[in-house]
PDB file of C-alpha atoms in Angstrom:
ATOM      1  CA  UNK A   1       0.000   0.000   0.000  1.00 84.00           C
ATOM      2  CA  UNK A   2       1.188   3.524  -0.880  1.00 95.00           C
ATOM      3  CA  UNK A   3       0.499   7.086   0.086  1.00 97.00           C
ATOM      4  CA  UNK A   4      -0.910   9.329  -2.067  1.00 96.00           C
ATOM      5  CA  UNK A   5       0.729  12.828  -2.635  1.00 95.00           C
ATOM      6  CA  UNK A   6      -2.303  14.196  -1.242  1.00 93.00           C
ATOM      7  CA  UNK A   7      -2.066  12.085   2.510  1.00 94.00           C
ATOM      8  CA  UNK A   8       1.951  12.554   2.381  1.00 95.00           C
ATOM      9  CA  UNK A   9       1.240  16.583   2.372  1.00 93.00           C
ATOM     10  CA  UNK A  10      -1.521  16.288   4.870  1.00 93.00           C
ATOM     11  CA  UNK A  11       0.816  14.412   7.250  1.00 93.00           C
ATOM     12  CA  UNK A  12       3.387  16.651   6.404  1.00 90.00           C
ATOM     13  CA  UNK A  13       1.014  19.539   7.486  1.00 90.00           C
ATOM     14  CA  UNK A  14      -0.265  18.641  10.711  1.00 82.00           C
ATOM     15  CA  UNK A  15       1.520  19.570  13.448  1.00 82.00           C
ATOM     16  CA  UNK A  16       0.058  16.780  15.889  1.00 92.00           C
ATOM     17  CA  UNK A  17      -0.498  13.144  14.948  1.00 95.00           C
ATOM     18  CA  UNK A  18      -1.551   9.774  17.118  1.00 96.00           C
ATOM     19  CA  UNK A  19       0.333   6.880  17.251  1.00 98.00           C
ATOM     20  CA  UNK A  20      -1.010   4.237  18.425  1.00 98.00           C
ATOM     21  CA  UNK A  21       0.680   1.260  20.276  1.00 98.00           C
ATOM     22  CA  UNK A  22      -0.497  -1.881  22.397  1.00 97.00           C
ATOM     23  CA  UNK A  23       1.070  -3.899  24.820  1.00 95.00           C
ATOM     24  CA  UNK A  24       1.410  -8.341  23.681  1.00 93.00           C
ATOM     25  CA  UNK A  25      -1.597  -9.017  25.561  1.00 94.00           C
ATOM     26  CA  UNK A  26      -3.303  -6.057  24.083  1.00 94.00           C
ATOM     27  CA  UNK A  27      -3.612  -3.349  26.289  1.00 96.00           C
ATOM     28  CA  UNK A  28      -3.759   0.031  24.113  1.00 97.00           C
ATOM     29  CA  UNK A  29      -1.892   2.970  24.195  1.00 97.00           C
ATOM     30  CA  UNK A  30      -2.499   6.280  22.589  1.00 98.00           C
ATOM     31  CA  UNK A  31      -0.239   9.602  22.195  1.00 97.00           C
ATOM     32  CA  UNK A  32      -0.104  12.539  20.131  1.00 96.00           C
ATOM     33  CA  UNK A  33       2.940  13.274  18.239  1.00 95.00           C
ATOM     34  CA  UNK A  34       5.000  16.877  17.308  1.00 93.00           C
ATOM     35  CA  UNK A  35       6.955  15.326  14.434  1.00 96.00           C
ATOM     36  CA  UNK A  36       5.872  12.922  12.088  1.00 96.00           C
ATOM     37  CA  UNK A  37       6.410  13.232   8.555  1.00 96.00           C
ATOM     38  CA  UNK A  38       6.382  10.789   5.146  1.00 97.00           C
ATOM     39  CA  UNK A  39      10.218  10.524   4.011  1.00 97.00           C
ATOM     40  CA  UNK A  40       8.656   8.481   0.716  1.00 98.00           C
ATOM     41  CA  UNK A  41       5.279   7.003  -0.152  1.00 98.00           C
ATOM     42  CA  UNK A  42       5.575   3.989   1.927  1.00 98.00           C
ATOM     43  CA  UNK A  43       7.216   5.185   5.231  1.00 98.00           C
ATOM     44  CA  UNK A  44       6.283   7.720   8.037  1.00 98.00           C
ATOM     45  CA  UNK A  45       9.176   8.910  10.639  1.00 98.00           C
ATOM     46  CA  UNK A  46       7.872   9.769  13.823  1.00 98.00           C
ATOM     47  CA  UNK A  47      10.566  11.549  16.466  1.00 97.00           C
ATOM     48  CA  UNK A  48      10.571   9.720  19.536  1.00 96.00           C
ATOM     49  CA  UNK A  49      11.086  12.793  22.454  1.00 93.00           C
ATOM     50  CA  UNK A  50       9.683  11.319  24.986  1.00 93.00           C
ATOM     51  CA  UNK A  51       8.275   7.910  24.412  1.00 95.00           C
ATOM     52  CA  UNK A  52       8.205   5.625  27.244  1.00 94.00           C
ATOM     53  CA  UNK A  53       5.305   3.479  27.082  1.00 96.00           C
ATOM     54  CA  UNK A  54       5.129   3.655  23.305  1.00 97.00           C
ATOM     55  CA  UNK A  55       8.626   2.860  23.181  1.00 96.00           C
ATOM     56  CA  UNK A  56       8.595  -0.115  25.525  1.00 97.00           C
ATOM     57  CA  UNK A  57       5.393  -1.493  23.527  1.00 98.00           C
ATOM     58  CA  UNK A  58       7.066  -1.316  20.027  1.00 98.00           C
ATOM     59  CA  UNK A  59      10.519  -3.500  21.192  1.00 97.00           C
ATOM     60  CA  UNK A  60       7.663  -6.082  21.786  1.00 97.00           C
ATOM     61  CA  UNK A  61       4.836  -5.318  19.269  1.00 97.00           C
ATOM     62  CA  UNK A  62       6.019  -3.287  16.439  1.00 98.00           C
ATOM     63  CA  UNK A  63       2.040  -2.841  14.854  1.00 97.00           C
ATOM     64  CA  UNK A  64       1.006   0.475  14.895  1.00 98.00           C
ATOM     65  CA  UNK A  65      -1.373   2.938  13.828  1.00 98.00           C
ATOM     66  CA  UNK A  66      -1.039   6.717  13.273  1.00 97.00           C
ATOM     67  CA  UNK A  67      -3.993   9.487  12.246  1.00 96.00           C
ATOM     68  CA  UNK A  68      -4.249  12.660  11.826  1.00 92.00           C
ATOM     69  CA  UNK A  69      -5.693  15.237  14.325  1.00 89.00           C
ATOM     70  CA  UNK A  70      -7.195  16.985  11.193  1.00 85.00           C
ATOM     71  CA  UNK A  71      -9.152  14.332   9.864  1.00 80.00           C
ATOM     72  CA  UNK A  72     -10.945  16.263   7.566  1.00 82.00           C
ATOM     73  CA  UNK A  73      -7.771  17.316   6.086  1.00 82.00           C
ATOM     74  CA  UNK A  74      -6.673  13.812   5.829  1.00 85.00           C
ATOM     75  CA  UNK A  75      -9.559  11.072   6.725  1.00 92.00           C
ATOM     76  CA  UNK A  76      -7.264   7.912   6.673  1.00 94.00           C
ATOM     77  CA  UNK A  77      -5.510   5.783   9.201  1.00 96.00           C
ATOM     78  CA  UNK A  78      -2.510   4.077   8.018  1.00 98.00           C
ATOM     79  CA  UNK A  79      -1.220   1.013   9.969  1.00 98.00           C
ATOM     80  CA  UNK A  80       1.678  -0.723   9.714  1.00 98.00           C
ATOM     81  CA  UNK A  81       4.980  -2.210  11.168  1.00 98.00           C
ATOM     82  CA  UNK A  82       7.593   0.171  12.954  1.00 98.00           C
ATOM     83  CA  UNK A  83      11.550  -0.598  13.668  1.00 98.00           C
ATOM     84  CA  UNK A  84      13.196   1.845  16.050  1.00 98.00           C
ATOM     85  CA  UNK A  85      16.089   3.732  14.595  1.00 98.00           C
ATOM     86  CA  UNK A  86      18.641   4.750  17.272  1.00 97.00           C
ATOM     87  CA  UNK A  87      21.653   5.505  15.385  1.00 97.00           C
ATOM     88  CA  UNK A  88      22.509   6.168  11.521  1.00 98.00           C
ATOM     89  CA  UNK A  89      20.859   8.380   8.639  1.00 97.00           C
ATOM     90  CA  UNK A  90      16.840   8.129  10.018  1.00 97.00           C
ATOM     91  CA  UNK A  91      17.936   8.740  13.441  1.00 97.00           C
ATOM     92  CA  UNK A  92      20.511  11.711  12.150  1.00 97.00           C
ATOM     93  CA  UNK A  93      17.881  13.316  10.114  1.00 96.00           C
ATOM     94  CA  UNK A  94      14.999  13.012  13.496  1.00 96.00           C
ATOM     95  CA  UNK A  95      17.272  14.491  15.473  1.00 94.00           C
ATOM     96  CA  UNK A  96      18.227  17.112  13.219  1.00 94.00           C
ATOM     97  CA  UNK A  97      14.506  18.002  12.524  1.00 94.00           C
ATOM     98  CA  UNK A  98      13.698  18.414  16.466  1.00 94.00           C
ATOM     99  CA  UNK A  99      16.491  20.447  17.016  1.00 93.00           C
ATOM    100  CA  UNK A 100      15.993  22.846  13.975  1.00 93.00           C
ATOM    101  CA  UNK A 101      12.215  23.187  15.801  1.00 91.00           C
ATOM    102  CA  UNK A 102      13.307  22.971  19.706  1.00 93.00           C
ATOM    103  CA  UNK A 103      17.092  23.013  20.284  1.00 91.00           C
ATOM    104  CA  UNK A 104      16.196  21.622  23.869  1.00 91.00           C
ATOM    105  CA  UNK A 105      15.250  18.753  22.561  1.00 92.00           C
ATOM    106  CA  UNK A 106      17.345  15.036  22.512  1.00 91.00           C
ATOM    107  CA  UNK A 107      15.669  12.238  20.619  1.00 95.00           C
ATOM    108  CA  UNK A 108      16.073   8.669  21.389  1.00 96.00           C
ATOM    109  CA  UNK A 109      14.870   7.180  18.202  1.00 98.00           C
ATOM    110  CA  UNK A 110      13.232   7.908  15.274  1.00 98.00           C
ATOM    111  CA  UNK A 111      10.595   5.339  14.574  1.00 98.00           C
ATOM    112  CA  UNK A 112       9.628   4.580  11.157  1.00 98.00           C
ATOM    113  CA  UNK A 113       6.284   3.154  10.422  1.00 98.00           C
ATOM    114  CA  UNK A 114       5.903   1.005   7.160  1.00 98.00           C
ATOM    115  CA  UNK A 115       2.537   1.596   5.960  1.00 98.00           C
ATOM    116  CA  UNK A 116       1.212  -1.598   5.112  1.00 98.00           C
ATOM    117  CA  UNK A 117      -2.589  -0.838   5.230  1.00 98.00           C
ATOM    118  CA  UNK A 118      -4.946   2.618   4.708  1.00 97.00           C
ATOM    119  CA  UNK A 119      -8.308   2.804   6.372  1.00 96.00           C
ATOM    120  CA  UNK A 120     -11.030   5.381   6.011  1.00 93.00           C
ATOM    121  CA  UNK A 121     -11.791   7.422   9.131  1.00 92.00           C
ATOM    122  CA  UNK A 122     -14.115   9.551   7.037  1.00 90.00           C
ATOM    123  CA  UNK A 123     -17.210   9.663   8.595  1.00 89.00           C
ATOM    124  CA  UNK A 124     -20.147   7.722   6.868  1.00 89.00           C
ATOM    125  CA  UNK A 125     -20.802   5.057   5.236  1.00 89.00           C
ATOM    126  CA  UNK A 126     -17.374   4.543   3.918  1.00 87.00           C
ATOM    127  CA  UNK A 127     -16.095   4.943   7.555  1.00 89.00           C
ATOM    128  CA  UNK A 128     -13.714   1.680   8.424  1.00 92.00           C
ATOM    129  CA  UNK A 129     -12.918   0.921   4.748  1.00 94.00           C
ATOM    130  CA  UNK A 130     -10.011  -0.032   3.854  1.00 95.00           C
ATOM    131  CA  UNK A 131      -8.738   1.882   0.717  1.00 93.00           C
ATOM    132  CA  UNK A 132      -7.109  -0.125  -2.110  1.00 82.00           C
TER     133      UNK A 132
END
């Protein structure tokens, strides 16, 4: 599955996203993100600041979800697998980014999610579909 041009600018554009983890047995966990952004049609790097939980959940369970705070900007959730980057380009370019925004800041990781899967979060009829 691949991102349209269209859903890369909207996730691009929004300055908050929600990535969404869960425990092995299933317990969910939800947090909004400052920095996400596509780096090609197929892949979204998120910054991990501050990720504990999230963190901790994806060295078990790498699924994931992410949407948009503006879904009427961009009405899709994309789900997927995500590796933790902690040293190297990905991780060079994250920490980069955050800094350029908020020198305070120190990333641990930056977490790439492979999209494998878009749903439709528009609401309606078509909400819950996944798009081909």
């Amino acid at each position: 599955m691949v991102m349209t041009e269209e859903m890369m600018d909207a996730i691009e554009k929004d300055n908050v996203v929600f990535f969404a983890t869960s425990t092995t047995d299933g317990t969910p966990n939800v947090v909004p993100i400052g920095f996400a952004r596509p780096i090609d049609n197929k892949t979204i790097m998120i910054v991990d600041n501050y990720m504990n939980k999230t963190h901790k959940n994806l060295e078990n369970n790498p699924k994931a979800s992410l949407v948009l705070r503006d879904a009427s900007a961009c009405p899709y959730q994309f789900k997927g697998t995500a590796e933790i980057i902690e040293e190297g380009k990905y991780f060079d370019e994250a920490v980069d980014w955050a800094k350029s925004v908020m020198s305070k800041l120190a990333p641990k990781a930056a977490i790439l999610l492979k999209v494998e899967e878009i749903y439709s979060v528009q609401p309606g009829p078509e909400a819950g579909k996944k798009v081909d």
